Each structure stands twice: as structure tokens, then as C-alpha cells.
Amino acid sequence: MNPRFSDALREASEPDWSAGVAHRFVRELGDGSVAPGVMASYLVQDHRFLDDFLGLLGAAIASADTFDARLRLARFAGTIAGEENTYFLRAFEALGIDVERRIGDPDKAATRGFRALMREAAQAGSYPCAIAVLTVAEWLYLEWARRCPYPRPPHFLHAEWITLHDNAEFGEFVSFLRAELDRVGPSQAVRVGGFFTRAVRLERAFFDAAYEG
């Protein structure tokens, strides 16, 4: 039996995929031991993605070839703009991160790279390319979140970030993204594969960057 297209892309992205889902940051997040400074650095940088990520979702909605896909993507955009952004704001308050730091801290190299990749995919005018980057961003997070042990850590900073990426609704959305990638990706296999592999590499680098000074 031939593997799913999405599975083949994941295999081609190794060892970065496995290094990402089993990263030190993920392990420490799962047991609640990630240092506050590391968590703060990670969240400040991760929040920078929201603008470009919503732009990528918008591009995927605009270029989607089915009404069902547009609806699914639009509903998810609402989750990002609502529930996820609210978590960031609460986390910043808990960590004592003011607006000046949120704006003033420079983008790290991995952040710059991922933001540029999302903009490139959004501007490509290609639904398969947009879906490739979206699939990595959500599927890899589902995979690491599912590895986190129960019970969840006591602090909401850790527990809610895990739960946002390990719940039935999010799992169903990742299944939708993978199905879309399997459906439309082979029509632009080389180009889509390039976006997928680069996104996985940047996800790993982004976790690494949380520990940089």
C-alpha cells in the first residue's frame, strides 16, 4: 500500500520532525519544569506569528477549491483570533511581559524565517502550498501535545498551551488539513514538499531558539 502523501512528506522531513515533537522544550512543558524565562521568550516570539499566520489562513481561504474547505479554515481562523490570542494575553500578564517587550524584543532567526515562509506561502497563490505550511504548523503541534503526560502541569501557562493543541476539535482540524494535503498536494508535489520540509526545519529551530539568550 502506498503511504499517504502527508506521511511521505513527514518521512522526508526527518530527522527534524522527530526532533521537534520530542524536543527538550516539549518535555519540559509537559512536566511543568520549563523555566519562566524560556517560556516568556517562546511566547513572545510565538505571538509574532499570529499576524502572518492569519494572513496565511486568509490566503488558503481565498484559494481553496471547495466551499467546505473555506468554512473549515474560516472557523479555525476564529479560534486563533479568539481563544488562542486570549491565552497569549493572559500568559503575558502572568509572566509580567509588558507591551514594550512584546513589541521591542527583536525577532530571532527562526522567527524571521518562519514568518517569511508563511508570507511566501500566502503570496504564492497556491492552495496546496498554503495547506502544506498550515499542516506542518498544526500537525506537529498536535503530535507533541499528545505526548505530554497526564495529569497536566498545575500552572495554566503550561496546561492550557498543551490543551489548546490536544483536544478533539483540534485533532479533527488536523485530520482535515492532512486530508486536504493528500488531496491537492500531489498536483504540485515538488513545490509542496519544499514548503513542508522548510516548515518542519523551522519548527525545530524555533524550539531551539527558546533557550537562546
Coordinates of N, CA and C in Angstrom, one line a residue:
M1 N 0.8 -1.2 0.0 CA 0.0 0.0 0.0 C 0.9 1.3 0.0
N2 N 0.6 2.2 -0.9 CA 1.4 3.4 -0.9 C 1.0 4.3 0.3
P3 N 2.1 4.9 0.9 CA 1.8 5.8 2.0 C 1.0 7.0 1.6
R4 N 0.3 7.6 2.6 CA -0.4 8.8 2.3 C 0.7 9.9 1.9
F5 N 0.3 10.8 1.1 CA 1.2 11.9 0.7 C 1.7 12.6 1.9
S6 N 0.8 12.9 2.8 CA 1.3 13.7 4.0 C 2.3 12.9 4.8
D7 N 2.1 11.5 4.9 CA 3.0 10.7 5.6 C 4.4 10.7 4.9
A8 N 4.3 10.6 3.6 CA 5.6 10.6 2.8 C 6.4 11.9 3.1
L9 N 5.6 13.1 3.1 CA 6.3 14.3 3.4 C 6.9 14.4 4.8
R10 N 6.2 13.8 5.7 CA 6.7 13.8 7.1 C 8.0 12.9 7.2
E11 N 7.9 11.8 6.5 CA 9.1 10.9 6.5 C 10.3 11.7 5.8
A12 N 10.0 12.4 4.8 CA 11.1 13.1 4.1 C 11.7 14.3 4.9
S13 N 10.9 14.7 5.9 CA 11.4 15.8 6.8 C 12.3 15.4 7.9
E14 N 12.4 14.1 8.1 CA 13.3 13.6 9.2 C 14.7 14.0 9.0
P15 N 15.5 14.1 10.1 CA 15.2 13.9 11.5 C 14.5 15.1 12.2
D16 N 14.2 16.2 11.4 CA 13.7 17.4 12.1 C 12.3 17.1 12.7
W17 N 11.5 16.3 12.0 CA 10.1 16.1 12.6 C 10.2 15.5 14.0
S18 N 10.9 14.4 14.1 CA 11.0 13.7 15.3 C 11.7 14.5 16.4
A19 N 12.7 15.3 16.0 CA 13.4 16.2 16.9 C 12.5 17.3 17.4
G20 N 11.6 17.7 16.6 CA 10.6 18.7 17.0 C 9.6 18.2 18.0
V21 N 9.0 17.0 17.7 CA 7.9 16.5 18.6 C 8.4 16.0 19.9
A22 N 9.7 15.7 20.0 CA 10.3 15.2 21.2 C 11.3 16.2 21.8
H23 N 11.2 17.5 21.5 CA 12.2 18.5 21.8 C 12.2 18.7 23.4
R24 N 13.4 19.1 23.8 CA 13.5 19.5 25.2 C 12.4 20.4 25.7
F25 N 12.1 21.4 24.9 CA 11.1 22.4 25.3 C 9.7 21.7 25.6
V26 N 9.4 20.7 24.7 CA 8.1 20.0 24.8 C 8.1 19.1 26.1
R27 N 9.2 18.5 26.3 CA 9.3 17.6 27.5 C 9.2 18.5 28.8
E28 N 9.9 19.6 28.8 CA 9.8 20.5 30.0 C 8.4 21.1 30.1
L29 N 7.8 21.5 29.0 CA 6.4 22.0 29.0 C 5.5 20.9 29.6
G30 N 5.7 19.7 29.2 CA 4.8 18.6 29.6 C 4.8 18.3 31.1
D31 N 6.0 18.5 31.7 CA 6.1 18.2 33.2 C 6.1 19.5 34.0
G32 N 5.9 20.6 33.3 CA 5.8 21.9 34.0 C 7.1 22.5 34.5
S33 N 8.2 22.0 34.0 CA 9.5 22.4 34.5 C 10.2 23.5 33.6
V34 N 9.6 23.9 32.5 CA 10.2 24.9 31.7 C 10.4 26.2 32.4
A35 N 11.6 26.7 32.4 CA 11.9 27.9 33.1 C 11.1 29.1 32.7
P36 N 10.7 30.0 33.6 CA 9.8 31.1 33.2 C 10.4 32.0 32.1
G37 N 11.8 32.2 32.2 CA 12.4 33.0 31.2 C 12.3 32.3 29.8
V38 N 12.5 31.0 29.8 CA 12.3 30.3 28.5 C 10.9 30.4 28.0
M39 N 9.9 30.2 28.9 CA 8.5 30.2 28.4 C 8.2 31.6 27.9
A40 N 8.7 32.7 28.6 CA 8.5 34.0 28.2 C 9.1 34.3 26.8
S41 N 10.3 33.9 26.6 CA 10.9 34.1 25.3 C 10.2 33.4 24.2
Y42 N 9.7 32.1 24.5 CA 9.0 31.3 23.5 C 7.7 32.0 23.1
L43 N 6.9 32.5 24.2 CA 5.6 33.0 23.9 C 5.7 34.4 23.2
V44 N 6.7 35.2 23.6 CA 6.8 36.5 22.9 C 7.1 36.3 21.4
Q45 N 7.9 35.3 21.1 CA 8.3 35.0 19.7 C 7.1 34.4 19.0
D46 N 6.4 33.4 19.7 CA 5.3 32.7 19.0 C 4.2 33.6 18.7
H47 N 3.9 34.6 19.6 CA 2.8 35.6 19.4 C 3.0 36.4 18.1
R48 N 4.3 36.5 17.7 CA 4.6 37.3 16.5 C 4.1 36.6 15.2
F49 N 3.8 35.3 15.4 CA 3.4 34.6 14.2 C 1.9 34.9 13.9
L50 N 1.1 35.3 14.8 CA -0.3 35.4 14.6 C -0.7 36.2 13.4
D51 N -0.1 37.3 13.2 CA -0.5 38.2 12.1 C -0.2 37.5 10.8
D52 N 1.0 36.9 10.6 CA 1.3 36.3 9.4 C 0.5 35.0 9.2
F53 N 0.3 34.3 10.4 CA -0.5 33.0 10.3 C -1.9 33.3 9.9
L54 N -2.5 34.4 10.4 CA -3.9 34.7 9.9 C -3.9 35.1 8.5
G55 N -2.8 35.8 8.0 CA -2.7 36.1 6.6 C -2.6 34.8 5.8
L56 N -1.9 33.8 6.2 CA -1.8 32.5 5.5 C -3.1 31.8 5.5
L57 N -3.8 31.8 6.6 CA -5.2 31.3 6.6 C -6.1 32.0 5.6
G58 N -6.0 33.3 5.6 CA -6.8 34.1 4.6 C -6.5 33.7 3.2
A59 N -5.2 33.5 2.9 CA -4.8 33.1 1.6 C -5.3 31.7 1.2
A60 N -5.3 30.8 2.2 CA -5.8 29.5 2.0 C -7.3 29.5 1.7
I61 N -8.0 30.4 2.5 CA -9.5 30.5 2.3 C -9.8 31.0 0.9
A62 N -9.0 32.0 0.5 CA -9.2 32.7 -0.8 C -8.9 31.7 -2.0
S63 N -7.9 30.8 -1.8 CA -7.5 30.0 -2.9 C -8.1 28.6 -2.8
A64 N -8.9 28.3 -1.8 CA -9.5 26.9 -1.6 C -10.4 26.6 -2.8
D65 N -10.5 25.4 -3.1 CA -11.3 25.0 -4.3 C -12.6 24.4 -3.9
T66 N -12.9 24.3 -2.6 CA -14.2 23.8 -2.2 C -14.8 24.7 -1.1
F67 N -16.1 24.8 -1.0 CA -16.8 25.6 0.0 C -16.6 25.0 1.4
D68 N -16.6 23.7 1.5 CA -16.3 23.0 2.8 C -15.0 23.4 3.3
A69 N -14.0 23.5 2.5 CA -12.6 23.9 2.9 C -12.6 25.3 3.4
R70 N -13.3 26.2 2.7 CA -13.3 27.6 3.1 C -14.0 27.7 4.5
L71 N -15.1 27.0 4.8 CA -15.7 27.0 6.0 C -14.9 26.5 7.2
R72 N -14.2 25.4 7.0 CA -13.3 24.8 8.0 C -12.2 25.7 8.3
L73 N -11.6 26.3 7.3 CA -10.5 27.2 7.6 C -10.9 28.5 8.2
A74 N -12.1 29.0 7.8 CA -12.6 30.3 8.4 C -12.9 30.1 9.9
R75 N -13.5 28.9 10.2 CA -13.8 28.6 11.6 C -12.5 28.6 12.5
F76 N -11.5 28.0 11.9 CA -10.2 27.9 12.6 C -9.6 29.2 12.8
A77 N -9.7 30.1 11.8 CA -9.2 31.5 12.0 C -9.8 32.2 13.2
G78 N -11.1 31.9 13.4 CA -11.8 32.5 14.5 C -11.2 32.0 15.9
T79 N -10.8 30.7 15.9 CA -10.2 30.1 17.1 C -8.9 30.8 17.4
I80 N -8.1 31.0 16.4 CA -6.8 31.7 16.5 C -6.9 33.1 17.0
A81 N -7.8 33.8 16.4 CA -8.1 35.2 16.8 C -8.7 35.4 18.1
G82 N -9.4 34.3 18.6 CA -10.1 34.4 19.8 C -9.5 33.7 21.0
E83 N -9.7 32.4 21.1 CA -9.2 31.6 22.2 C -7.7 31.6 22.3
E84 N -7.0 31.4 21.2 CA -5.5 31.3 21.3 C -4.9 32.7 21.7
N85 N -5.4 33.7 21.0 CA -4.9 35.1 21.3 C -5.2 35.4 22.8
T86 N -6.3 35.1 23.3 CA -6.6 35.3 24.7 C -5.7 34.6 25.6
Y87 N -5.3 33.4 25.3 CA -4.3 32.7 26.1 C -3.0 33.5 26.2
F88 N -2.5 34.0 25.0 CA -1.3 34.8 25.0 C -1.4 36.0 25.9
L89 N -2.5 36.7 25.9 CA -2.6 37.9 26.7 C -2.6 37.6 28.2
R90 N -3.3 36.5 28.6 CA -3.2 36.1 30.0 C -1.9 35.6 30.4
A91 N -1.2 34.9 29.5 CA 0.2 34.5 29.8 C 1.1 35.6 29.9
F92 N 1.0 36.6 29.1 CA 1.9 37.8 29.2 C 1.7 38.5 30.5
E93 N 0.5 38.6 30.9 CA 0.2 39.2 32.2 C 0.8 38.4 33.4
A94 N 0.6 37.1 33.3 CA 1.1 36.2 34.4 C 2.7 36.3 34.4
L95 N 3.3 36.4 33.3 CA 4.8 36.5 33.3 C 5.4 37.9 33.4
G96 N 4.5 38.9 33.5 CA 5.0 40.2 33.7 C 5.6 40.8 32.4
I97 N 5.1 40.4 31.3 CA 5.6 40.8 30.0 C 4.7 42.0 29.5
D98 N 5.3 43.2 29.5 CA 4.6 44.4 29.1 C 4.6 44.5 27.6
V99 N 3.8 45.5 27.1 CA 3.7 45.7 25.7 C 5.0 46.1 25.1
E100 N 5.8 46.9 25.8 CA 7.1 47.3 25.3 C 8.0 46.1 24.9
R101 N 8.0 45.1 25.8 CA 8.8 43.9 25.5 C 8.2 43.1 24.3
R102 N 6.9 43.0 24.3 CA 6.2 42.3 23.3 C 6.6 42.9 21.9
I103 N 6.7 44.2 21.9 CA 7.0 44.9 20.6 C 8.4 45.0 20.4
G104 N 9.2 45.3 21.5 CA 10.6 45.6 21.4 C 11.6 44.5 21.2
D105 N 11.3 43.3 21.7 CA 12.2 42.2 21.6 C 12.4 41.9 20.1
P106 N 13.6 41.8 19.6 CA 13.8 41.5 18.2 C 13.4 40.1 17.8
D107 N 12.9 39.9 16.6 CA 12.7 38.6 16.1 C 14.0 37.7 16.1
K108 N 13.9 36.5 16.6 CA 15.0 35.6 16.5 C 15.1 35.1 15.1
A109 N 16.2 34.4 14.7 CA 16.4 34.0 13.3 C 15.3 33.0 12.9
A110 N 14.9 32.1 13.8 CA 13.9 31.1 13.5 C 12.5 31.8 13.3
T111 N 12.3 32.8 14.1 CA 11.0 33.6 13.9 C 11.0 34.3 12.6
R112 N 12.1 35.0 12.3 CA 12.1 35.7 11.0 C 11.9 34.7 9.8
G113 N 12.6 33.5 10.0 CA 12.5 32.5 8.9 C 11.1 32.0 8.7
F114 N 10.4 31.7 9.8 CA 9.0 31.2 9.7 C 8.0 32.2 9.3
R115 N 8.2 33.4 9.7 CA 7.3 34.5 9.3 C 7.5 34.7 7.8
A116 N 8.7 34.7 7.3 CA 9.0 34.8 5.9 C 8.4 33.7 5.1
L117 N 8.5 32.5 5.6 CA 7.9 31.3 4.9 C 6.4 31.4 4.8
M118 N 5.7 31.8 5.9 CA 4.3 32.0 5.9 C 3.9 33.0 4.9
R119 N 4.6 34.1 4.8 CA 4.3 35.2 3.8 C 4.5 34.6 2.4
E120 N 5.6 33.9 2.2 CA 5.9 33.3 0.9 C 4.7 32.4 0.4
A121 N 4.3 31.5 1.4 CA 3.2 30.6 1.0 C 1.9 31.3 0.8
A122 N 1.7 32.4 1.5 CA 0.4 33.2 1.3 C 0.4 33.9 0.0
Q123 N 1.6 34.3 -0.4 CA 1.7 35.1 -1.7 C 1.9 34.2 -2.9
A124 N 2.0 32.9 -2.7 CA 2.3 32.0 -3.8 C 1.0 31.8 -4.7
G125 N -0.1 32.2 -4.2 CA -1.4 31.9 -4.9 C -1.7 30.5 -5.2
S126 N -1.2 29.6 -4.3 CA -1.3 28.2 -4.4 C -2.0 27.6 -3.2
Y127 N -3.2 27.1 -3.3 CA -3.8 26.4 -2.2 C -3.0 25.3 -1.6
P128 N -2.4 24.4 -2.5 CA -1.6 23.3 -1.9 C -0.4 23.8 -1.1
C129 N 0.3 24.9 -1.5 CA 1.4 25.4 -0.8 C 1.0 26.0 0.6
A130 N -0.1 26.7 0.6 CA -0.6 27.2 1.8 C -1.0 26.1 2.8
I131 N -1.7 25.1 2.3 CA -2.1 23.9 3.1 C -0.8 23.2 3.6
A132 N 0.2 23.1 2.9 CA 1.4 22.4 3.3 C 2.0 23.1 4.6
V133 N 2.1 24.4 4.6 CA 2.7 25.1 5.7 C 1.7 25.0 6.9
L134 N 0.4 25.2 6.7 CA -0.6 25.1 7.7 C -0.6 23.7 8.3
T135 N -0.4 22.7 7.5 CA -0.4 21.3 8.1 C 0.7 21.1 9.0
V136 N 1.9 21.5 8.6 CA 3.1 21.4 9.5 C 2.8 22.1 10.8
A137 N 2.4 23.4 10.7 CA 2.2 24.2 11.9 C 1.3 23.5 12.9
E138 N 0.2 22.9 12.4 CA -0.8 22.3 13.3 C -0.6 20.8 13.6
W139 N -0.1 20.0 12.7 CA 0.1 18.6 12.9 C 1.2 18.4 13.8
L140 N 2.3 19.1 13.7 CA 3.5 18.9 14.5 C 3.1 19.2 16.0
Y141 N 2.3 20.3 16.1 CA 1.9 20.7 17.5 C 1.0 19.6 18.1
L142 N 0.1 19.1 17.3 CA -0.8 18.0 17.8 C 0.0 16.8 18.3
E143 N 1.1 16.5 17.5 CA 1.9 15.3 17.8 C 2.6 15.5 19.1
W144 N 3.2 16.7 19.3 CA 4.0 16.9 20.6 C 3.0 17.0 21.8
A145 N 1.9 17.6 21.6 CA 0.9 17.8 22.7 C 0.4 16.4 23.1
R146 N 0.2 15.5 22.2 CA -0.4 14.2 22.5 C 0.6 13.4 23.3
R147 N 1.9 13.8 23.3 CA 2.9 13.1 24.0 C 3.0 13.5 25.5
C148 N 2.4 14.7 25.7 CA 2.6 15.2 27.1 C 1.8 14.4 28.1
P149 N 2.3 14.1 29.2 CA 1.7 13.1 30.1 C 0.5 13.7 30.9
Y150 N -0.3 12.9 31.5 CA -1.3 13.3 32.4 C -0.9 12.9 33.8
P151 N -1.3 13.6 34.8 CA -2.1 14.8 34.8 C -1.3 16.0 34.2
R152 N -2.0 17.0 33.6 CA -1.3 18.1 33.1 C -0.7 18.9 34.2
P153 N 0.4 19.7 33.9 CA 1.0 20.6 34.9 C 0.0 21.5 35.6
P154 N 0.3 21.9 36.8 CA -0.7 22.7 37.6 C -0.9 24.1 37.1
H155 N 0.1 24.7 36.5 CA 0.0 26.1 36.1 C -0.6 26.2 34.7
F156 N -1.5 27.2 34.6 CA -2.2 27.3 33.3 C -1.3 27.6 32.2
L157 N -0.2 28.3 32.4 CA 0.8 28.6 31.3 C 1.1 27.4 30.5
H158 N 1.4 26.3 31.3 CA 1.8 25.0 30.6 C 0.5 24.2 30.2
A159 N -0.4 24.0 31.1 CA -1.5 23.1 30.9 C -2.4 23.6 29.7
E160 N -2.7 24.9 29.7 CA -3.6 25.4 28.6 C -3.0 25.4 27.3
W161 N -1.6 25.7 27.2 CA -1.0 25.6 25.9 C -1.0 24.2 25.4
I162 N -0.8 23.2 26.3 CA -0.9 21.8 25.8 C -2.3 21.5 25.4
T163 N -3.3 21.9 26.2 CA -4.7 21.5 25.9 C -5.2 22.2 24.6
L164 N -4.7 23.4 24.3 CA -5.1 24.1 23.1 C -4.7 23.2 21.8
H165 N -3.7 22.4 22.0 CA -3.2 21.6 20.9 C -3.4 20.1 21.1
D166 N -4.2 19.7 22.1 CA -4.5 18.3 22.3 C -6.0 18.3 22.8
N167 N -6.9 18.4 21.9 CA -8.3 18.3 22.1 C -9.0 17.7 20.9
A168 N -10.2 17.2 21.0 CA -10.9 16.5 19.9 C -11.1 17.5 18.7
E169 N -11.5 18.7 19.0 CA -11.7 19.6 17.9 C -10.5 19.9 17.1
F170 N -9.4 20.2 17.8 CA -8.1 20.4 17.1 C -7.6 19.2 16.4
G171 N -7.8 18.0 16.9 CA -7.4 16.8 16.2 C -8.2 16.6 15.0
E172 N -9.5 16.9 15.0 CA -10.3 16.8 13.8 C -9.8 17.8 12.7
F173 N -9.4 19.0 13.2 CA -9.0 20.0 12.2 C -7.6 19.6 11.5
V174 N -6.8 19.0 12.3 CA -5.5 18.5 11.7 C -5.8 17.3 10.8
S175 N -6.8 16.5 11.1 CA -7.2 15.4 10.1 C -7.7 16.0 8.8
F176 N -8.4 17.1 8.9 CA -8.9 17.8 7.8 C -7.7 18.4 6.9
L177 N -6.8 19.0 7.6 CA -5.6 19.5 6.9 C -4.9 18.4 6.2
R178 N -4.6 17.3 6.9 CA -3.9 16.2 6.2 C -4.7 15.7 5.0
A179 N -6.0 15.6 5.2 CA -6.8 15.1 4.0 C -6.7 16.0 2.9
E180 N -6.7 17.3 3.1 CA -6.6 18.3 2.1 C -5.2 18.2 1.4
L181 N -4.2 18.1 2.2 CA -2.8 18.0 1.7 C -2.7 16.7 0.8
D182 N -3.3 15.6 1.3 CA -3.3 14.4 0.5 C -4.0 14.6 -0.8
R183 N -5.1 15.4 -0.8 CA -5.9 15.5 -2.0 C -5.3 16.5 -3.0
V184 N -4.8 17.6 -2.6 CA -4.3 18.6 -3.5 C -2.8 18.7 -3.7
G185 N -2.1 18.2 -2.7 CA -0.6 18.3 -2.7 C 0.1 17.6 -3.9
P186 N -0.3 16.4 -4.2 CA 0.4 15.7 -5.3 C 0.4 16.5 -6.6
S187 N -0.5 17.4 -6.8 CA -0.5 18.2 -8.1 C 0.6 19.1 -8.2
Q188 N 1.3 19.4 -7.1 CA 2.5 20.3 -7.1 C 3.5 19.7 -6.1
A189 N 3.7 18.4 -6.3 CA 4.5 17.6 -5.3 C 5.8 18.2 -4.9
V190 N 6.6 18.6 -5.8 CA 7.9 19.1 -5.5 C 7.9 20.4 -4.8
R191 N 7.1 21.4 -5.3 CA 6.9 22.7 -4.6 C 6.3 22.5 -3.2
V192 N 5.3 21.7 -3.1 CA 4.7 21.5 -1.8 C 5.6 20.8 -0.8
G193 N 6.4 19.9 -1.3 CA 7.4 19.2 -0.5 C 8.4 20.2 0.1
G194 N 8.8 21.1 -0.8 CA 9.8 22.1 -0.3 C 9.2 23.0 0.8
F195 N 8.0 23.4 0.7 CA 7.4 24.2 1.7 C 7.3 23.4 3.0
F196 N 6.8 22.1 2.9 CA 6.6 21.3 4.1 C 8.0 21.1 4.8
T197 N 9.0 20.7 4.1 CA 10.3 20.4 4.7 C 10.9 21.6 5.4
R198 N 10.8 22.8 4.7 CA 11.3 24.0 5.3 C 10.5 24.4 6.6
A199 N 9.2 24.2 6.6 CA 8.4 24.5 7.7 C 8.8 23.6 8.9
V200 N 9.0 22.3 8.7 CA 9.4 21.4 9.8 C 10.8 21.8 10.3
R201 N 11.7 22.1 9.5 CA 13.0 22.6 9.9 C 12.9 23.8 10.8
L202 N 12.1 24.7 10.4 CA 11.9 26.0 11.2 C 11.2 25.7 12.5
E203 N 10.3 24.8 12.5 CA 9.6 24.5 13.8 C 10.7 24.0 14.8
R204 N 11.5 23.1 14.4 CA 12.6 22.6 15.2 C 13.5 23.7 15.7
A205 N 13.9 24.6 14.8 CA 14.8 25.7 15.1 C 14.1 26.7 16.1
F206 N 12.8 26.8 16.0 CA 12.0 27.7 16.8 C 12.1 27.2 18.3
F207 N 11.9 25.9 18.5 CA 12.0 25.3 19.8 C 13.5 25.6 20.4
D208 N 14.5 25.3 19.5 CA 15.8 25.6 19.9 C 16.0 27.0 20.4
A209 N 15.4 27.9 19.7 CA 15.6 29.4 19.9 C 15.1 29.8 21.3
A210 N 14.2 29.1 21.9 CA 13.6 29.4 23.2 C 14.7 29.4 24.3
Y211 N 15.8 28.7 24.0 CA 16.9 28.5 25.0 C 18.0 29.5 24.7
E212 N 17.9 30.2 23.7 CA 19.0 31.2 23.3 C 18.8 32.4 24.2
G213 N 20.0 33.0 24.5 CA 19.9 34.2 25.4 C 19.3 35.4 24.7

